[in-house]
Tab-separated table of C-alpha atoms in Angstrom:
chain	number	residue	atom	x	y	z
A	1305	UNK	CA	-22.928	52.370	28.290
A	1306	UNK	CA	-20.540	49.426	28.484
A	1307	UNK	CA	-19.890	48.702	24.820
A	1308	UNK	CA	-16.884	47.253	23.013
A	1309	UNK	CA	-15.980	49.112	19.872
A	1310	UNK	CA	-13.294	48.844	17.217
A	1311	UNK	CA	-13.414	50.713	13.942
A	1312	UNK	CA	-10.524	51.571	11.633
A	1313	UNK	CA	-10.704	53.754	8.559
A	1314	UNK	CA	-8.149	55.127	6.123
A	1315	UNK	CA	-8.541	58.471	4.377
A	1316	UNK	CA	-6.429	60.481	1.977
A	1317	UNK	CA	-4.595	63.435	3.522
A	1318	UNK	CA	-7.185	65.825	2.150
A	1319	UNK	CA	-9.232	68.337	4.146
A	1320	UNK	CA	-12.295	67.324	2.105
A	1321	UNK	CA	-12.554	64.253	4.366
A	1322	UNK	CA	-12.818	66.296	7.573
A	1323	UNK	CA	-16.622	66.604	7.442
A	1324	UNK	CA	-16.956	62.830	7.077
A	1325	UNK	CA	-14.540	62.177	9.973
A	1326	UNK	CA	-16.331	64.747	12.153
A	1327	UNK	CA	-19.689	63.062	11.526
A	1328	UNK	CA	-18.230	59.608	12.168
A	1329	UNK	CA	-16.659	60.802	15.428
A	1330	UNK	CA	-19.878	62.416	16.678
A	1331	UNK	CA	-21.860	59.271	15.779
A	1332	UNK	CA	-19.404	57.008	17.624
A	1333	UNK	CA	-19.476	59.303	20.656
A	1334	UNK	CA	-23.274	59.279	20.648
A	1335	UNK	CA	-23.292	55.474	20.412
A	1336	UNK	CA	-21.034	55.347	23.487
A	1337	UNK	CA	-23.306	57.671	25.470
A	1338	UNK	CA	-21.388	60.953	25.352
A	1339	UNK	CA	-23.578	64.059	25.520
A	1340	UNK	CA	-23.737	66.463	22.572
A	1341	UNK	CA	-21.196	68.941	23.971
A	1342	UNK	CA	-18.649	66.227	24.776
A	1343	UNK	CA	-19.210	64.604	21.367
A	1344	UNK	CA	-18.574	67.916	19.614
A	1345	UNK	CA	-15.449	68.579	21.709
A	1346	UNK	CA	-14.056	65.126	20.930
A	1347	UNK	CA	-14.864	65.633	17.248
A	1348	UNK	CA	-13.069	68.992	17.280
A	1349	UNK	CA	-10.022	67.309	18.834
A	1350	UNK	CA	-9.973	64.645	16.107
A	1351	UNK	CA	-10.425	67.360	13.463
A	1352	UNK	CA	-7.409	69.232	14.848
A	1353	UNK	CA	-5.237	66.100	14.956
A	1354	UNK	CA	-6.152	65.123	11.380
A	1355	UNK	CA	-5.683	68.700	10.135
A	1356	UNK	CA	-2.249	68.861	11.784
A	1357	UNK	CA	-1.321	65.587	10.086
A	1358	UNK	CA	-2.424	66.905	6.689
A	1359	UNK	CA	-0.649	70.257	7.079
A	1360	UNK	CA	2.497	69.367	8.987
A	1361	UNK	CA	3.224	65.644	8.605
A	1362	UNK	CA	2.285	65.458	4.928
A	1363	UNK	CA	2.677	69.111	3.850
A	1364	UNK	CA	-0.734	68.982	2.098
A	1365	UNK	CA	0.240	65.969	-0.074
A	1366	UNK	CA	-3.191	64.524	-0.920
A	1367	UNK	CA	-1.680	61.253	-2.179
A	1368	UNK	CA	-0.743	60.185	1.364
A	1369	UNK	CA	-2.934	58.160	3.734
A	1370	UNK	CA	-4.051	58.731	7.313
A	1371	UNK	CA	-5.360	55.870	9.449
A	1372	UNK	CA	-7.894	56.611	12.156
A	1373	UNK	CA	-8.749	53.951	14.728
A	1374	UNK	CA	-11.590	54.221	17.224
A	1375	UNK	CA	-11.699	51.694	20.038
A	1376	UNK	CA	-12.809	51.277	23.621
A	1377	UNK	CA	-10.477	50.094	26.356
A	1378	UNK	CA	-10.935	50.196	30.135
A	1379	UNK	CA	-14.091	52.330	29.844
A	1380	UNK	CA	-12.295	54.867	27.657
A	1381	UNK	CA	-12.716	55.909	24.052
A	1382	UNK	CA	-9.333	55.876	22.324
A	1383	UNK	CA	-8.859	57.541	18.940
A	1384	UNK	CA	-5.518	56.931	17.255
A	1385	UNK	CA	-4.568	58.996	14.201
A	1386	UNK	CA	-1.498	57.566	12.463
A	1387	UNK	CA	0.628	58.355	9.424
A	1388	UNK	CA	4.025	57.800	7.786
A	1389	UNK	CA	4.885	61.483	7.360
A	1390	UNK	CA	7.064	63.815	9.398
A	1391	UNK	CA	6.732	62.956	13.108
A	1392	UNK	CA	5.549	65.561	15.586
A	1393	UNK	CA	7.866	66.226	18.511
A	1394	UNK	CA	5.859	67.793	21.352
A	1395	UNK	CA	9.000	68.878	23.206
A	1396	UNK	CA	9.618	71.412	20.412
A	1397	UNK	CA	6.124	72.875	20.720
A	1398	UNK	CA	5.924	76.488	21.819
A	1399	UNK	CA	2.482	77.360	23.155
A	1400	UNK	CA	1.295	80.829	22.150
A	1401	UNK	CA	1.094	83.729	24.577
A	1402	UNK	CA	-2.694	84.170	24.625
A	1403	UNK	CA	-2.582	87.923	25.324
A	1404	UNK	CA	-0.305	88.466	22.337
A	1405	UNK	CA	-2.332	86.027	20.255
A	1406	UNK	CA	-5.584	87.894	20.916
A	1407	UNK	CA	-4.006	91.329	20.403
A	1408	UNK	CA	-2.829	90.372	16.923
A	1409	UNK	CA	-6.008	88.460	15.981
A	1410	UNK	CA	-3.946	85.514	14.827
A	1411	UNK	CA	-5.593	82.608	13.040
A	1412	UNK	CA	-4.746	78.998	13.862
A	1413	UNK	CA	-2.165	77.622	16.235
A	1414	UNK	CA	-4.528	76.662	19.068
A	1415	UNK	CA	-5.372	73.110	18.003
A	1416	UNK	CA	-3.135	71.278	20.436
A	1417	UNK	CA	-4.279	73.482	23.311
A	1418	UNK	CA	-7.902	72.617	22.478
A	1419	UNK	CA	-7.103	68.911	22.227
A	1420	UNK	CA	-5.449	68.966	25.659
A	1421	UNK	CA	-8.415	70.901	27.104
A	1422	UNK	CA	-11.116	68.603	25.700
A	1423	UNK	CA	-9.465	65.180	26.024
A	1424	UNK	CA	-8.318	63.315	29.134
A	1425	UNK	CA	-5.067	62.358	27.420
A	1426	UNK	CA	-3.180	63.400	24.271
A	1427	UNK	CA	-0.169	61.253	23.441
A	1428	UNK	CA	2.302	61.299	20.553
A	1429	UNK	CA	4.593	58.463	19.555
A	1430	UNK	CA	5.827	56.081	16.891
A	1431	UNK	CA	5.465	52.344	16.320
A	1432	UNK	CA	5.867	50.013	13.345
A	1433	UNK	CA	7.198	52.799	11.076
A	1434	UNK	CA	4.104	54.925	11.785
A	1435	UNK	CA	3.724	58.075	13.857
A	1436	UNK	CA	0.583	58.689	15.859
A	1437	UNK	CA	-1.492	61.017	17.966
A	1438	UNK	CA	-3.616	59.109	20.483
A	1439	UNK	CA	-6.607	60.879	22.044
A	1440	UNK	CA	-8.333	59.348	25.067
A	1441	UNK	CA	-11.594	60.256	26.809
A	1442	UNK	CA	-13.237	58.463	29.743
A	1443	UNK	CA	-16.675	57.023	29.028
A	1444	UNK	CA	-19.037	58.011	31.855
């Protein structure tokens, strides 16, 4: 479906908003013609990015705000999660050894790997005193 979309919302850095954001993401994906599996994978990617912002950028400070923008550009869905907290530096990321991870039954730590697997592009950066994670998926 060839549809122009722009939606921006601001939430508190509180995990209680994750269900709402997941539903919004799935609904937007459905509107743009993504199948159920793709919609759920995109929603999971957004969930991971927002959760990382809450935990790492804001250290669970529920008074802080997170902006989430959904827009279409060049037949792609772009989802930009931005904040004013501690920036993420991907060059310092150490991906887990999956064998070791599974042996020890660790919990967490796979969010970025899932985002990279499910999205066509995952980009981190800063602009206008805000830090962002930008997720992109081609619209078929």
